Amino acid sequence: MPLCDPTPTLLVPGFAGSPEGHWQHIWAEERPHARMIAQQDWFRPRLDAWRATLEAALLETDGAYLVAHSLGSVLTARMAESPAASRIRGALLVAPCDLDVTGLLHPDLIHFGDMPVERLPFPAVVLGSRNDTYMQEDRARSFAGLWGADYLDMGNAGHINLASGFGRFKRGYQALDALAARTEARNDHPRAPEVQPGLMAG
């Protein structure tokens, strides 16, 4: 059963954004209360700028679920360091990329520092692939453990993007609905405290 709570869902794309036809665009069209995060520079991602955009979007809500892909999943994991993490009710981290591998594939373009290793202060599920060019399966499982996230094996699903055949993403819907149901059942999301934007500077 789809999530009925009108809690916003923020869709967090990765490097180069998500093209038309990508499952994130379809999700935004099909799911009530879902919207895409738009970064100013998709092709030279900088952690500080991308995180500020996501923080600003979260501050417009009383709490939201995040559905992230690739570098967007790494960005979401880096939110553990942000005061705005209190606004995140839960997150799907779909095909997170390995920054070392991504840096080799796209040299001198991505400025995100090291991979995040801090345990996430919100419930999360990593959806990983056995043949993802951007993250080996054992690494994906390892980071899921470090982040305190559940791991969902998607099989041989490539990078879980348009190029690997993912338009409408039924298993993604199911994973978010299950995560939200568990979160709601635990009553694990009191109304987020007010966070002043100035606290996030720098």
Short mmCIF file of C-alpha atoms in Angstrom, two decimals:
data_model
loop_
_atom_site.label_atom_id
_atom_site.label_comp_id
_atom_site.label_asym_id
_atom_site.label_seq_id
_atom_site.Cartn_x
_atom_site.Cartn_y
_atom_site.Cartn_z
CA MET A 1 0.00 0.00 0.00
CA PRO A 2 1.48 3.40 -0.92
CA LEU A 3 2.39 5.78 1.84
CA CYS A 4 -0.72 7.83 2.68
CA ASP A 5 0.93 10.30 5.04
CA PRO A 6 1.42 13.60 3.15
CA THR A 7 5.05 13.70 4.24
CA PRO A 8 7.12 15.18 1.40
CA THR A 9 9.51 12.99 -0.55
CA LEU A 10 12.61 14.77 -1.83
CA LEU A 11 14.26 13.11 -4.82
CA VAL A 12 18.03 13.65 -4.78
CA PRO A 13 19.78 13.02 -8.14
CA GLY A 14 23.47 12.37 -8.61
CA PHE A 15 26.21 13.59 -10.93
CA ALA A 16 24.83 15.14 -14.15
CA GLY A 17 21.28 15.00 -12.76
CA SER A 18 18.62 12.49 -13.76
CA PRO A 19 17.54 12.72 -17.43
CA GLU A 20 13.93 12.59 -18.58
CA GLY A 21 12.65 9.02 -18.33
CA HIS A 22 14.82 8.27 -15.30
CA TRP A 23 12.87 6.65 -12.50
CA GLN A 24 13.26 9.76 -10.32
CA HIS A 25 11.34 11.84 -12.88
CA ILE A 26 8.62 9.20 -13.08
CA TRP A 27 8.50 9.08 -9.28
CA ALA A 28 8.00 12.87 -9.15
CA GLU A 29 5.12 12.56 -11.62
CA GLU A 30 3.41 9.57 -10.02
CA ARG A 31 3.86 10.10 -6.32
CA PRO A 32 1.94 12.79 -4.43
CA HIS A 33 4.12 15.17 -2.41
CA ALA A 34 7.31 14.16 -4.26
CA ARG A 35 9.62 16.72 -5.82
CA MET A 36 13.05 16.79 -7.39
CA ILE A 37 15.98 18.61 -5.84
CA ALA A 38 17.59 20.87 -8.45
CA GLN A 39 21.29 21.65 -8.06
CA GLN A 40 22.78 24.72 -9.74
CA ASP A 41 25.76 22.84 -11.18
CA TRP A 42 25.16 19.20 -12.07
CA PHE A 43 28.52 18.69 -13.78
CA ARG A 44 30.97 20.06 -11.20
CA PRO A 45 29.45 18.93 -7.91
CA ARG A 46 30.79 20.56 -4.76
CA LEU A 47 29.72 19.13 -1.43
CA ASP A 48 29.17 22.49 0.27
CA ALA A 49 26.91 23.82 -2.51
CA TRP A 50 24.95 20.59 -2.99
CA ARG A 51 24.43 20.14 0.73
CA ALA A 52 23.24 23.75 1.13
CA THR A 53 20.60 23.16 -1.56
CA LEU A 54 19.34 20.02 0.16
CA GLU A 55 19.37 21.72 3.56
CA ALA A 56 17.30 24.60 2.20
CA ALA A 57 14.74 22.16 0.76
CA LEU A 58 14.51 20.32 4.09
CA LEU A 59 14.00 23.58 5.95
CA GLU A 60 10.87 24.13 3.88
CA THR A 61 9.34 20.99 5.43
CA ASP A 62 8.48 19.69 8.87
CA GLY A 63 10.19 16.47 7.84
CA ALA A 64 10.75 14.55 4.62
CA TYR A 65 11.82 11.22 3.19
CA LEU A 66 14.78 11.30 0.83
CA VAL A 67 15.06 9.08 -2.24
CA ALA A 68 18.58 9.48 -3.56
CA HIS A 69 20.57 8.04 -6.46
CA SER A 70 24.32 7.62 -6.97
CA LEU A 71 26.17 10.77 -5.82
CA GLY A 72 22.87 11.94 -4.34
CA SER A 73 23.08 8.92 -2.02
CA VAL A 74 26.54 10.01 -0.89
CA LEU A 75 25.21 13.54 -0.36
CA THR A 76 22.38 12.12 1.76
CA ALA A 77 24.86 10.12 3.83
CA ARG A 78 26.87 13.30 4.37
CA MET A 79 23.75 14.88 5.88
CA ALA A 80 24.65 13.04 9.09
CA GLU A 81 26.96 16.02 9.71
CA SER A 82 24.19 18.60 9.20
CA PRO A 83 21.70 20.09 11.68
CA ALA A 84 19.08 19.51 8.97
CA ALA A 85 19.41 15.75 9.54
CA SER A 86 16.68 16.18 12.16
CA ARG A 87 14.27 16.84 9.28
CA ILE A 88 15.01 13.52 7.55
CA ARG A 89 12.49 10.84 8.48
CA GLY A 90 14.19 8.16 6.41
CA ALA A 91 16.16 7.66 3.22
CA LEU A 92 16.50 5.28 0.29
CA LEU A 93 20.09 5.30 -0.94
CA VAL A 94 19.91 3.82 -4.44
CA ALA A 95 23.17 2.69 -6.09
CA PRO A 96 25.48 4.90 -4.02
CA CYS A 97 28.66 5.66 -5.91
CA ASP A 98 32.17 5.03 -4.60
CA LEU A 99 33.90 8.43 -4.69
CA ASP A 100 37.27 6.86 -5.53
CA VAL A 101 35.83 5.05 -8.56
CA THR A 102 33.70 8.02 -9.60
CA GLY A 103 36.73 10.29 -9.45
CA LEU A 104 38.54 8.02 -11.90
CA LEU A 105 35.58 7.90 -14.26
CA HIS A 106 35.03 11.68 -14.08
CA PRO A 107 38.43 13.17 -13.21
CA ASP A 108 38.69 16.60 -11.58
CA LEU A 109 34.92 17.19 -11.65
CA ILE A 110 33.58 15.96 -8.31
CA HIS A 111 34.62 17.67 -5.08
CA PHE A 112 33.01 15.69 -2.29
CA GLY A 113 35.99 14.75 -0.12
CA ASP A 114 36.12 11.25 1.32
CA MET A 115 33.33 8.70 1.54
CA PRO A 116 31.12 9.28 4.59
CA VAL A 117 31.48 6.64 7.29
CA GLU A 118 29.40 8.12 10.11
CA ARG A 119 26.33 6.23 11.28
CA LEU A 120 23.20 7.94 10.00
CA PRO A 121 20.86 9.50 12.58
CA PHE A 122 17.82 8.50 10.50
CA PRO A 123 16.61 5.11 9.20
CA ALA A 124 17.92 4.20 5.76
CA VAL A 125 17.99 1.43 3.18
CA VAL A 126 20.75 0.94 0.61
CA LEU A 127 19.56 -0.54 -2.69
CA GLY A 128 22.67 -2.09 -4.21
CA SER A 129 23.53 -3.86 -7.46
CA ARG A 130 25.88 -6.78 -8.03
CA ASN A 131 27.33 -5.31 -11.23
CA ASP A 132 27.37 -1.56 -10.60
CA THR A 133 30.25 0.18 -12.39
CA TYR A 134 30.30 2.87 -9.71
CA MET A 135 30.34 0.70 -6.56
CA GLN A 136 31.34 -2.92 -6.05
CA GLU A 137 28.75 -4.96 -4.20
CA ASP A 138 30.99 -5.73 -1.21
CA ARG A 139 31.75 -2.02 -0.83
CA ALA A 140 28.05 -1.15 -0.98
CA ARG A 141 27.29 -3.68 1.74
CA SER A 142 30.20 -2.38 3.82
CA PHE A 143 29.03 1.22 3.65
CA ALA A 144 25.47 0.19 4.42
CA GLY A 145 26.83 -1.38 7.61
CA LEU A 146 28.80 1.73 8.53
CA TRP A 147 25.75 3.92 7.95
CA GLY A 148 23.51 1.63 10.00
CA ALA A 149 21.32 1.06 6.94
CA ASP A 150 19.52 -2.06 5.78
CA TYR A 151 20.74 -3.53 2.49
CA LEU A 152 18.46 -4.60 -0.35
CA ASP A 153 20.10 -6.73 -3.07
CA MET A 154 18.77 -5.63 -6.48
CA GLY A 155 20.65 -8.36 -8.37
CA ASN A 156 22.44 -7.53 -11.61
CA ALA A 157 20.90 -4.09 -11.96
CA GLY A 158 23.80 -2.02 -13.26
CA HIS A 159 23.77 1.49 -11.84
CA ILE A 160 19.97 1.33 -11.36
CA ASN A 161 19.49 4.11 -13.88
CA LEU A 162 17.97 4.70 -17.30
CA ALA A 163 20.93 3.08 -19.06
CA SER A 164 20.38 -0.16 -17.11
CA GLY A 165 16.68 -0.24 -17.93
CA PHE A 166 15.11 1.51 -14.96
CA GLY A 167 12.18 3.71 -15.81
CA ARG A 168 9.30 3.19 -13.41
CA PHE A 169 10.83 1.84 -10.20
CA LYS A 170 8.25 -0.38 -8.51
CA ARG A 171 10.72 -1.93 -6.05
CA GLY A 172 11.79 1.55 -5.03
CA TYR A 173 8.20 2.48 -4.23
CA GLN A 174 7.83 -0.70 -2.22
CA ALA A 175 11.09 -0.10 -0.34
CA LEU A 176 10.12 3.44 0.64
CA ASP A 177 6.63 2.40 1.70
CA ALA A 178 8.09 -0.36 3.88
CA LEU A 179 10.66 1.99 5.39
CA ALA A 180 8.01 4.64 6.09
CA ALA A 181 5.67 2.09 7.65
CA ARG A 182 8.42 0.91 10.01
CA THR A 183 9.36 4.48 10.87
CA GLU A 184 5.76 5.50 11.53
CA ALA A 185 5.18 2.38 13.64
CA ARG A 186 8.15 3.21 15.84
CA ASN A 187 6.90 6.78 16.18
CA ASP A 188 10.52 7.70 15.46
CA HIS A 189 9.92 11.16 14.03
CA PRO A 190 8.80 13.85 16.47
CA ARG A 191 8.27 17.24 14.89
CA ALA A 192 11.67 18.56 13.92
CA PRO A 193 12.99 21.46 16.00
CA GLU A 194 13.43 24.78 14.30
CA VAL A 195 16.84 25.11 12.70
CA GLN A 196 18.17 28.52 11.82
CA PRO A 197 19.76 28.72 8.35
CA GLY A 198 22.73 30.57 9.82
CA LEU A 199 23.69 27.45 11.76
CA MET A 200 24.48 25.72 8.47
CA ALA A 201 26.85 28.31 7.11
CA GLY A 202 30.26 27.01 6.16
#
